[in-house]
C-alpha cells in the first residue's frame, strides 16, 4: 500500500493535471472566441455599364461589380451587411445556404421573411455563420435580379486553412457559373408573366461573368483565365449561379476530386465531370500535373426536360500553366445535353465525410409532388402558353402565391390571424390525389393546380422526412429543390414513383451527403431528412427561377421551442415595410 506522503503527492499531481487540463480547455475556448470576428460590409445595389456579346448594356450590380464582391469569413464569424438600394427595382439579398439560426429576418426572400428594400432605401443583414465550412454564395431574391446580383461566400475553418480535412491547397479559385441575357432580365420575366408564356432562354452561359471565347471574337479577349503552376494542387470552388440551367462542368485533361458540396465536407470522390444545379456549390481539388499549356474549363446545360427550349451554348474559361502561353487550349469532352445517366452517376456518388447524425425516429413524414402544370386562360383572354394556357408550377397541387402587404414571417411574428389573409397553415402533407406521377400521359384533369399562400407548421425539434416526387405533368424535369434555413441529408434518390416498402431499403443512413439544394431526378424522387431546430418561416422552392416564378414553392413555419435560445429573435428596427 502506498504511503500517505505518496498518496498526497499522487493527489497533488492529479490536481495539477486537472488544473492544467482545465487551463488548456479554457485557453482553447478563449482562443476560439477570439478567432471568431465580426465583419462589416457595405453593399450598394446600383446600375453599371458592361459589354458582353458585342453589346453594351446597363445591368444591376453590387458595388458596380459583376459578379459581386466575394465575402470571405471563418466559421463562427458574424456578418453585418448594410444593403443600400440605388437601383430602380425593389431588392433583397439572400445568403444562400446560411443556416440563419434564429435570424430569419436576415434570410432575404422577398415577402417571405422581409418586405423588399425599395429604391432609395437600405437594410442591414445581421447573422452569424456557425457550424458550416466551405463554399456558399449570396444573391438577390427579388424577381430575376439575381441574373446579375450575386457573389461568393467563402467560409474557412476557424483555425485556418491548415484545418481543412485534406492537404492544404496551394491556392483557391472561386468559379461562379451564370447566365447572360442580351435584354434586361426583369423585362424577360415581366413579358413572360404578362402572357403566361415561357420566358426567353439566356443568350450565353458565363464563367465569372464572362461567356468565353466560343461566342466569337467579342468574348475571346475577356475570357476568364486562371494562372496555375505545374505540380500544384488548387481548391476550385464552383458555384452555379445560373437562373434556369443545370450544368455539366469539366476541365480538359484533368481529374477533379470532390471534397465538399453546399458547405459540407464529402468523402473524396474522383471524377472528370460535375453536374451542378442552380443554387448548388461543389468544392474540388485539382492537381495540375499535365504538360504546360492551356486547358479549357467548359460548362454546358444538362437539359432533362424533353421538348423544352434551353440555352445550348457552351461557356469556357482557361487554366494556363506557367510557360504555356503560346499553345491553343485543349477542350474537354462533356456529356450530351440529355445525359441523365451522367448526372445521376455524379449526384449519387457523393457521401458525407463523417457518419450522419440522423434522428432515431421520424415525427413528420411528408410526401410532396413537384412539377409544372398549366392554368386555363381567363375567358376572353389570350395567353402565351400551350393551347392558350398560362404556365404554372406547384407542390402538392398548390401553386405558391407571394403576399404583397406584409411578409409571411412578419405576419407570423405579430400573430396576425389567417382571417387577415396573409397566409393559411393548411399546406397538405400529401398530394390531394394519388396517381401515376411519372406516367407518359398524365390525365389533363390533373394539370391545373390551385393558387394559394400556404405554410406547413412544424413543432420545434421535430424530425422531418420529405419524399420529393417529380411528376410528368406537362414535362418531367430535374428540379433543384432548395430549403432556406436548413441543411438536410439526402437519404436516397431514384426514378419512377417512390415505393416506401421497396425504396426504403435503399436509404443510406450511414454517410448520406448533407446539402441545402437537392436535384430531384427527372421523373423520379429524392428523400431528405432534417431536424426542425430553427424557428421561423423558411421557403422551400425550385431553384430554377422560371419555376419559382410559376409557383413551385411552399414554406415551413417552425414554431418556437422553449426559452430564448429556441425562439425567433425580434425583428430589427430597420426591417423594410411593404
mmCIF file of C-alpha atoms in Angstrom, residues 159-471:
data_model
loop_
_atom_site.group_PDB
_atom_site.id
_atom_site.type_symbol
_atom_site.label_atom_id
_atom_site.label_comp_id
_atom_site.label_asym_id
_atom_site.label_seq_id
_atom_site.Cartn_x
_atom_site.Cartn_y
_atom_site.Cartn_z
ATOM 1 C CA UNK A 159 -8.401 27.609 -37.107
ATOM 2 C CA UNK A 160 -7.371 28.499 -40.679
ATOM 3 C CA UNK A 161 -6.711 26.546 -43.861
ATOM 4 C CA UNK A 162 -4.452 24.069 -42.059
ATOM 5 C CA UNK A 163 -7.666 22.687 -40.521
ATOM 6 C CA UNK A 164 -9.090 21.545 -43.870
ATOM 7 C CA UNK A 165 -9.760 17.774 -43.796
ATOM 8 C CA UNK A 166 -7.464 17.477 -46.835
ATOM 9 C CA UNK A 167 -3.977 18.691 -47.709
ATOM 10 C CA UNK A 168 -3.786 22.491 -47.725
ATOM 11 C CA UNK A 169 -4.112 23.600 -51.365
ATOM 12 C CA UNK A 170 -1.541 25.861 -52.999
ATOM 13 C CA UNK A 171 -4.281 28.326 -53.968
ATOM 14 C CA UNK A 172 -8.060 28.688 -54.061
ATOM 15 C CA UNK A 173 -10.047 29.605 -57.165
ATOM 16 C CA UNK A 174 -13.734 30.650 -56.911
ATOM 17 C CA UNK A 175 -15.685 29.985 -60.113
ATOM 18 C CA UNK A 176 -19.207 31.377 -60.482
ATOM 19 C CA UNK A 177 -21.217 29.911 -63.336
ATOM 20 C CA UNK A 178 -24.031 32.087 -64.621
ATOM 21 C CA UNK A 179 -26.331 33.085 -67.461
ATOM 22 C CA UNK A 180 -26.487 36.198 -69.619
ATOM 23 C CA UNK A 181 -29.411 37.768 -71.452
ATOM 24 C CA UNK A 182 -28.932 40.374 -74.177
ATOM 25 C CA UNK A 183 -32.004 42.122 -72.793
ATOM 26 C CA UNK A 184 -32.939 43.205 -69.276
ATOM 27 C CA UNK A 185 -33.763 40.003 -67.302
ATOM 28 C CA UNK A 186 -36.553 41.852 -65.464
ATOM 29 C CA UNK A 187 -38.153 42.628 -68.834
ATOM 30 C CA UNK A 188 -37.734 38.973 -69.832
ATOM 31 C CA UNK A 189 -39.693 37.679 -66.839
ATOM 32 C CA UNK A 190 -42.269 40.501 -66.902
ATOM 33 C CA UNK A 191 -43.080 39.824 -70.554
ATOM 34 C CA UNK A 192 -43.493 36.115 -69.859
ATOM 35 C CA UNK A 193 -45.610 36.731 -66.753
ATOM 36 C CA UNK A 194 -47.896 39.090 -68.645
ATOM 37 C CA UNK A 195 -48.693 36.497 -71.320
ATOM 38 C CA UNK A 196 -48.262 33.284 -69.337
ATOM 39 C CA UNK A 197 -45.664 32.038 -71.816
ATOM 40 C CA UNK A 198 -42.270 30.547 -71.054
ATOM 41 C CA UNK A 199 -39.563 33.245 -70.818
ATOM 42 C CA UNK A 200 -36.797 33.546 -73.392
ATOM 43 C CA UNK A 201 -33.793 31.354 -72.670
ATOM 44 C CA UNK A 202 -30.473 33.052 -71.977
ATOM 45 C CA UNK A 203 -28.164 34.113 -74.795
ATOM 46 C CA UNK A 204 -24.988 32.847 -73.138
ATOM 47 C CA UNK A 205 -23.600 30.979 -70.175
ATOM 48 C CA UNK A 206 -20.790 32.584 -68.199
ATOM 49 C CA UNK A 207 -17.757 31.875 -66.014
ATOM 50 C CA UNK A 208 -17.123 34.684 -63.532
ATOM 51 C CA UNK A 209 -19.340 36.924 -65.648
ATOM 52 C CA UNK A 210 -17.592 36.183 -68.966
ATOM 53 C CA UNK A 211 -19.112 33.979 -71.712
ATOM 54 C CA UNK A 212 -15.741 32.773 -73.026
ATOM 55 C CA UNK A 213 -14.219 32.541 -76.465
ATOM 56 C CA UNK A 214 -16.673 30.120 -78.098
ATOM 57 C CA UNK A 215 -19.082 33.038 -78.590
ATOM 58 C CA UNK A 216 -16.852 34.704 -81.183
ATOM 59 C CA UNK A 217 -14.321 37.494 -81.206
ATOM 60 C CA UNK A 218 -16.474 39.673 -78.933
ATOM 61 C CA UNK A 219 -15.850 37.398 -75.975
ATOM 62 C CA UNK A 220 -12.427 35.853 -76.568
ATOM 63 C CA UNK A 221 -10.394 38.787 -75.217
ATOM 64 C CA UNK A 222 -12.390 38.780 -71.967
ATOM 65 C CA UNK A 223 -12.366 35.031 -71.346
ATOM 66 C CA UNK A 224 -11.719 34.272 -67.667
ATOM 67 C CA UNK A 225 -8.164 32.930 -67.262
ATOM 68 C CA UNK A 226 -6.626 31.314 -64.173
ATOM 69 C CA UNK A 227 -2.849 31.058 -63.804
ATOM 70 C CA UNK A 228 -1.594 27.756 -62.357
ATOM 71 C CA UNK A 229 1.765 26.120 -61.716
ATOM 72 C CA UNK A 230 2.892 22.613 -62.666
ATOM 73 C CA UNK A 231 2.534 20.169 -59.811
ATOM 74 C CA UNK A 232 0.391 22.420 -57.641
ATOM 75 C CA UNK A 233 -2.968 21.345 -56.229
ATOM 76 C CA UNK A 234 -5.661 24.017 -56.122
ATOM 77 C CA UNK A 235 -9.029 24.108 -54.391
ATOM 78 C CA UNK A 236 -11.561 25.138 -57.040
ATOM 79 C CA UNK A 237 -14.849 26.374 -55.594
ATOM 80 C CA UNK A 238 -17.712 26.010 -58.100
ATOM 81 C CA UNK A 239 -20.980 27.906 -57.670
ATOM 82 C CA UNK A 240 -23.895 27.517 -60.089
ATOM 83 C CA UNK A 241 -25.452 30.983 -60.041
ATOM 84 C CA UNK A 242 -27.369 30.419 -63.283
ATOM 85 C CA UNK A 243 -31.084 31.210 -63.154
ATOM 86 C CA UNK A 244 -32.505 28.283 -65.075
ATOM 87 C CA UNK A 245 -29.752 25.931 -66.237
ATOM 88 C CA UNK A 246 -28.256 22.871 -64.591
ATOM 89 C CA UNK A 247 -24.702 22.453 -65.815
ATOM 90 C CA UNK A 248 -22.186 19.778 -66.714
ATOM 91 C CA UNK A 249 -18.652 21.005 -65.956
ATOM 92 C CA UNK A 250 -15.285 19.564 -66.958
ATOM 93 C CA UNK A 251 -11.606 20.579 -67.223
ATOM 94 C CA UNK A 252 -9.667 19.311 -70.230
ATOM 95 C CA UNK A 253 -7.067 16.697 -69.321
ATOM 96 C CA UNK A 254 -7.607 16.904 -65.579
ATOM 97 C CA UNK A 255 -9.416 14.891 -62.955
ATOM 98 C CA UNK A 256 -11.282 16.602 -60.103
ATOM 99 C CA UNK A 257 -11.563 15.273 -56.554
ATOM 100 C CA UNK A 258 -14.786 16.409 -54.915
ATOM 101 C CA UNK A 259 -14.205 17.293 -51.241
ATOM 102 C CA UNK A 260 -17.269 19.406 -50.428
ATOM 103 C CA UNK A 261 -20.755 20.362 -51.537
ATOM 104 C CA UNK A 262 -23.029 23.126 -50.200
ATOM 105 C CA UNK A 263 -20.568 23.945 -47.385
ATOM 106 C CA UNK A 264 -20.439 20.363 -46.098
ATOM 107 C CA UNK A 265 -17.395 18.133 -46.486
ATOM 108 C CA UNK A 266 -17.662 14.938 -48.514
ATOM 109 C CA UNK A 267 -15.590 11.800 -48.803
ATOM 110 C CA UNK A 268 -13.072 12.404 -51.615
ATOM 111 C CA UNK A 269 -14.558 11.363 -54.946
ATOM 112 C CA UNK A 270 -12.629 11.495 -58.212
ATOM 113 C CA UNK A 271 -14.452 12.433 -61.419
ATOM 114 C CA UNK A 272 -13.916 14.163 -64.749
ATOM 115 C CA UNK A 273 -17.454 15.619 -64.894
ATOM 116 C CA UNK A 274 -19.517 17.577 -62.366
ATOM 117 C CA UNK A 275 -23.258 18.195 -62.549
ATOM 118 C CA UNK A 276 -24.152 21.307 -60.587
ATOM 119 C CA UNK A 277 -27.722 22.567 -60.355
ATOM 120 C CA UNK A 278 -28.609 26.228 -59.795
ATOM 121 C CA UNK A 279 -28.068 27.009 -56.121
ATOM 122 C CA UNK A 280 -25.567 24.218 -55.553
ATOM 123 C CA UNK A 281 -21.853 24.562 -54.839
ATOM 124 C CA UNK A 282 -19.111 21.967 -55.294
ATOM 125 C CA UNK A 283 -15.543 22.131 -53.981
ATOM 126 C CA UNK A 284 -12.906 20.139 -55.867
ATOM 127 C CA UNK A 285 -9.164 19.610 -55.645
ATOM 128 C CA UNK A 286 -7.340 19.730 -58.979
ATOM 129 C CA UNK A 287 -3.695 18.767 -59.347
ATOM 130 C CA UNK A 288 -2.204 20.492 -62.372
ATOM 131 C CA UNK A 289 0.001 17.618 -63.485
ATOM 132 C CA UNK A 290 -0.296 17.854 -67.271
ATOM 133 C CA UNK A 291 2.275 19.220 -69.752
ATOM 134 C CA UNK A 292 2.457 23.025 -69.502
ATOM 135 C CA UNK A 293 -0.153 24.610 -71.711
ATOM 136 C CA UNK A 294 -3.699 25.951 -71.761
ATOM 137 C CA UNK A 295 -6.682 23.852 -70.773
ATOM 138 C CA UNK A 296 -10.326 24.795 -71.135
ATOM 139 C CA UNK A 297 -12.786 24.631 -68.312
ATOM 140 C CA UNK A 298 -16.112 24.166 -70.113
ATOM 141 C CA UNK A 299 -19.724 24.096 -68.957
ATOM 142 C CA UNK A 300 -22.956 23.456 -70.808
ATOM 143 C CA UNK A 301 -26.508 22.552 -69.985
ATOM 144 C CA UNK A 302 -27.886 19.372 -68.554
ATOM 145 C CA UNK A 303 -31.347 19.655 -70.119
ATOM 146 C CA UNK A 304 -33.556 16.917 -68.676
ATOM 147 C CA UNK A 305 -36.972 18.021 -69.995
ATOM 148 C CA UNK A 306 -37.936 16.714 -73.418
ATOM 149 C CA UNK A 307 -39.024 19.306 -75.967
ATOM 150 C CA UNK A 308 -38.388 22.281 -73.657
ATOM 151 C CA UNK A 309 -36.125 25.066 -75.064
ATOM 152 C CA UNK A 310 -32.796 25.653 -73.296
ATOM 153 C CA UNK A 311 -29.551 27.554 -73.757
ATOM 154 C CA UNK A 312 -27.467 25.108 -75.807
ATOM 155 C CA UNK A 313 -24.283 27.187 -75.826
ATOM 156 C CA UNK A 314 -21.012 26.336 -74.074
ATOM 157 C CA UNK A 315 -19.107 28.686 -71.788
ATOM 158 C CA UNK A 316 -15.362 28.405 -71.305
ATOM 159 C CA UNK A 317 -12.553 29.658 -69.126
ATOM 160 C CA UNK A 318 -8.844 28.831 -69.377
ATOM 161 C CA UNK A 319 -6.396 27.303 -66.902
ATOM 162 C CA UNK A 320 -2.990 28.469 -68.060
ATOM 163 C CA UNK A 321 0.241 26.870 -66.839
ATOM 164 C CA UNK A 322 3.383 28.910 -66.393
ATOM 165 C CA UNK A 323 5.228 28.602 -69.676
ATOM 166 C CA UNK A 324 2.141 27.528 -71.636
ATOM 167 C CA UNK A 325 1.182 30.901 -73.099
ATOM 168 C CA UNK A 326 1.702 30.030 -76.759
ATOM 169 C CA UNK A 327 -0.393 26.903 -77.036
ATOM 170 C CA UNK A 328 -4.034 26.555 -78.085
ATOM 171 C CA UNK A 329 -6.358 25.393 -75.291
ATOM 172 C CA UNK A 330 -7.434 21.749 -75.108
ATOM 173 C CA UNK A 331 -11.199 21.149 -74.916
ATOM 174 C CA UNK A 332 -12.777 18.584 -72.552
ATOM 175 C CA UNK A 333 -15.454 16.129 -73.626
ATOM 176 C CA UNK A 334 -18.783 16.987 -71.989
ATOM 177 C CA UNK A 335 -21.798 14.659 -71.690
ATOM 178 C CA UNK A 336 -24.711 15.053 -74.072
ATOM 179 C CA UNK A 337 -27.278 17.657 -73.027
ATOM 180 C CA UNK A 338 -29.798 14.977 -72.008
ATOM 181 C CA UNK A 339 -27.332 12.548 -70.399
ATOM 182 C CA UNK A 340 -29.304 11.752 -67.262
ATOM 183 C CA UNK A 341 -27.060 8.746 -66.576
ATOM 184 C CA UNK A 342 -24.028 11.050 -66.254
ATOM 185 C CA UNK A 343 -25.926 13.443 -63.977
ATOM 186 C CA UNK A 344 -27.118 10.554 -61.807
ATOM 187 C CA UNK A 345 -23.676 8.946 -61.607
ATOM 188 C CA UNK A 346 -22.291 12.162 -60.178
ATOM 189 C CA UNK A 347 -25.010 13.040 -57.664
ATOM 190 C CA UNK A 348 -25.344 9.503 -56.292
ATOM 191 C CA UNK A 349 -21.581 9.142 -55.755
ATOM 192 C CA UNK A 350 -21.416 11.858 -53.095
ATOM 193 C CA UNK A 351 -21.046 10.707 -49.494
ATOM 194 C CA UNK A 352 -20.756 12.663 -46.264
ATOM 195 C CA UNK A 353 -17.266 12.798 -44.762
ATOM 196 C CA UNK A 354 -18.471 11.694 -41.345
ATOM 197 C CA UNK A 355 -21.228 9.489 -40.008
ATOM 198 C CA UNK A 356 -24.581 11.242 -40.193
ATOM 199 C CA UNK A 357 -26.303 12.447 -37.045
ATOM 200 C CA UNK A 358 -29.755 11.210 -38.008
ATOM 201 C CA UNK A 359 -32.726 11.225 -35.632
ATOM 202 C CA UNK A 360 -33.725 7.747 -34.482
ATOM 203 C CA UNK A 361 -37.360 8.238 -35.464
ATOM 204 C CA UNK A 362 -39.328 10.477 -37.835
ATOM 205 C CA UNK A 363 -42.024 12.745 -36.379
ATOM 206 C CA UNK A 364 -43.256 14.260 -39.656
ATOM 207 C CA UNK A 365 -43.375 12.070 -42.753
ATOM 208 C CA UNK A 366 -44.284 14.247 -45.758
ATOM 209 C CA UNK A 367 -44.842 13.398 -49.413
ATOM 210 C CA UNK A 368 -44.522 16.338 -51.821
ATOM 211 C CA UNK A 369 -45.127 16.174 -55.558
ATOM 212 C CA UNK A 370 -43.214 18.776 -57.577
ATOM 213 C CA UNK A 371 -43.792 19.727 -61.180
ATOM 214 C CA UNK A 372 -45.050 22.038 -63.887
ATOM 215 C CA UNK A 373 -48.685 22.423 -64.946
ATOM 216 C CA UNK A 374 -50.923 24.892 -66.737
ATOM 217 C CA UNK A 375 -53.594 27.385 -65.729
ATOM 218 C CA UNK A 376 -56.566 27.751 -68.028
ATOM 219 C CA UNK A 377 -56.700 31.153 -69.663
ATOM 220 C CA UNK A 378 -59.442 33.507 -68.447
ATOM 221 C CA UNK A 379 -62.448 33.932 -70.683
ATOM 222 C CA UNK A 380 -61.739 36.394 -73.483
ATOM 223 C CA UNK A 381 -58.001 36.499 -72.641
ATOM 224 C CA UNK A 382 -55.222 35.404 -74.984
ATOM 225 C CA UNK A 383 -52.397 33.536 -73.247
ATOM 226 C CA UNK A 384 -48.931 32.530 -74.409
ATOM 227 C CA UNK A 385 -48.780 29.005 -73.017
ATOM 228 C CA UNK A 386 -49.674 25.814 -74.915
ATOM 229 C CA UNK A 387 -53.217 25.828 -76.332
ATOM 230 C CA UNK A 388 -53.998 29.277 -74.915
ATOM 231 C CA UNK A 389 -52.970 28.495 -71.311
ATOM 232 C CA UNK A 390 -50.622 30.023 -68.745
ATOM 233 C CA UNK A 391 -47.670 28.082 -67.352
ATOM 234 C CA UNK A 392 -47.944 27.169 -63.670
ATOM 235 C CA UNK A 393 -45.962 25.053 -61.222
ATOM 236 C CA UNK A 394 -46.801 23.570 -57.848
ATOM 237 C CA UNK A 395 -46.003 21.423 -54.838
ATOM 238 C CA UNK A 396 -48.818 19.041 -53.868
ATOM 239 C CA UNK A 397 -51.001 20.847 -56.426
ATOM 240 C CA UNK A 398 -50.633 24.201 -54.607
ATOM 241 C CA UNK A 399 -49.123 26.955 -56.754
ATOM 242 C CA UNK A 400 -47.426 29.342 -54.322
ATOM 243 C CA UNK A 401 -48.517 32.991 -54.316
ATOM 244 C CA UNK A 402 -46.411 35.600 -52.531
ATOM 245 C CA UNK A 403 -48.257 38.080 -50.281
ATOM 246 C CA UNK A 404 -47.856 41.770 -51.097
ATOM 247 C CA UNK A 405 -48.733 43.793 -47.985
ATOM 248 C CA UNK A 406 -46.526 42.111 -45.371
ATOM 249 C CA UNK A 407 -44.051 39.221 -45.291
ATOM 250 C CA UNK A 408 -45.146 35.814 -44.012
ATOM 251 C CA UNK A 409 -42.590 35.989 -41.192
ATOM 252 C CA UNK A 410 -43.842 39.414 -40.094
ATOM 253 C CA UNK A 411 -47.424 38.164 -40.121
ATOM 254 C CA UNK A 412 -46.425 35.121 -38.076
ATOM 255 C CA UNK A 413 -44.380 37.115 -35.565
ATOM 256 C CA UNK A 414 -47.138 39.663 -34.992
ATOM 257 C CA UNK A 415 -49.633 36.780 -34.684
ATOM 258 C CA UNK A 416 -51.844 38.051 -37.459
ATOM 259 C CA UNK A 417 -54.675 35.600 -37.900
ATOM 260 C CA UNK A 418 -55.418 33.647 -41.023
ATOM 261 C CA UNK A 419 -58.576 35.722 -41.428
ATOM 262 C CA UNK A 420 -56.376 38.689 -42.293
ATOM 263 C CA UNK A 421 -55.484 36.883 -45.475
ATOM 264 C CA UNK A 422 -51.683 36.825 -45.376
ATOM 265 C CA UNK A 423 -51.332 33.023 -45.335
ATOM 266 C CA UNK A 424 -53.033 29.852 -44.201
ATOM 267 C CA UNK A 425 -51.423 26.999 -42.266
ATOM 268 C CA UNK A 426 -53.051 24.167 -44.206
ATOM 269 C CA UNK A 427 -50.408 23.146 -46.715
ATOM 270 C CA UNK A 428 -51.136 19.454 -47.452
ATOM 271 C CA UNK A 429 -48.765 16.783 -46.123
ATOM 272 C CA UNK A 430 -49.627 14.611 -49.139
ATOM 273 C CA UNK A 431 -50.872 15.265 -52.670
ATOM 274 C CA UNK A 432 -54.669 15.662 -52.779
ATOM 275 C CA UNK A 433 -54.940 12.916 -55.411
ATOM 276 C CA UNK A 434 -52.759 9.845 -55.804
ATOM 277 C CA UNK A 435 -51.921 8.971 -59.401
ATOM 278 C CA UNK A 436 -49.161 7.522 -61.555
ATOM 279 C CA UNK A 437 -46.906 10.546 -61.102
ATOM 280 C CA UNK A 438 -44.424 9.633 -63.821
ATOM 281 C CA UNK A 439 -46.810 8.179 -66.418
ATOM 282 C CA UNK A 440 -46.295 9.137 -70.060
ATOM 283 C CA UNK A 441 -49.810 10.547 -70.318
ATOM 284 C CA UNK A 442 -50.968 12.084 -67.041
ATOM 285 C CA UNK A 443 -54.681 12.920 -67.161
ATOM 286 C CA UNK A 444 -55.323 16.532 -68.217
ATOM 287 C CA UNK A 445 -57.682 16.798 -65.244
ATOM 288 C CA UNK A 446 -54.556 16.860 -63.037
ATOM 289 C CA UNK A 447 -52.701 19.586 -64.929
ATOM 290 C CA UNK A 448 -54.231 22.641 -63.242
ATOM 291 C CA UNK A 449 -53.023 23.469 -59.702
ATOM 292 C CA UNK A 450 -54.730 25.677 -57.114
ATOM 293 C CA UNK A 451 -53.103 29.034 -56.264
ATOM 294 C CA UNK A 452 -52.524 29.745 -52.566
ATOM 295 C CA UNK A 453 -50.219 31.127 -49.869
ATOM 296 C CA UNK A 454 -49.959 28.141 -47.549
ATOM 297 C CA UNK A 455 -47.410 27.055 -44.947
ATOM 298 C CA UNK A 456 -46.827 23.739 -43.208
ATOM 299 C CA UNK A 457 -46.358 24.047 -39.440
ATOM 300 C CA UNK A 458 -43.608 22.104 -37.674
ATOM 301 C CA UNK A 459 -43.032 21.842 -33.940
ATOM 302 C CA UNK A 460 -39.588 22.866 -32.754
ATOM 303 C CA UNK A 461 -37.278 19.829 -32.698
ATOM 304 C CA UNK A 462 -39.455 17.649 -34.943
ATOM 305 C CA UNK A 463 -37.605 15.114 -37.090
ATOM 306 C CA UNK A 464 -38.848 15.681 -40.632
ATOM 307 C CA UNK A 465 -38.631 13.385 -43.637
ATOM 308 C CA UNK A 466 -39.781 14.588 -47.043
ATOM 309 C CA UNK A 467 -40.250 12.482 -50.152
ATOM 310 C CA UNK A 468 -39.883 14.820 -53.126
ATOM 311 C CA UNK A 469 -41.665 13.162 -56.040
ATOM 312 C CA UNK A 470 -41.230 14.538 -59.537
ATOM 313 C CA UNK A 471 -44.228 14.445 -61.869
#
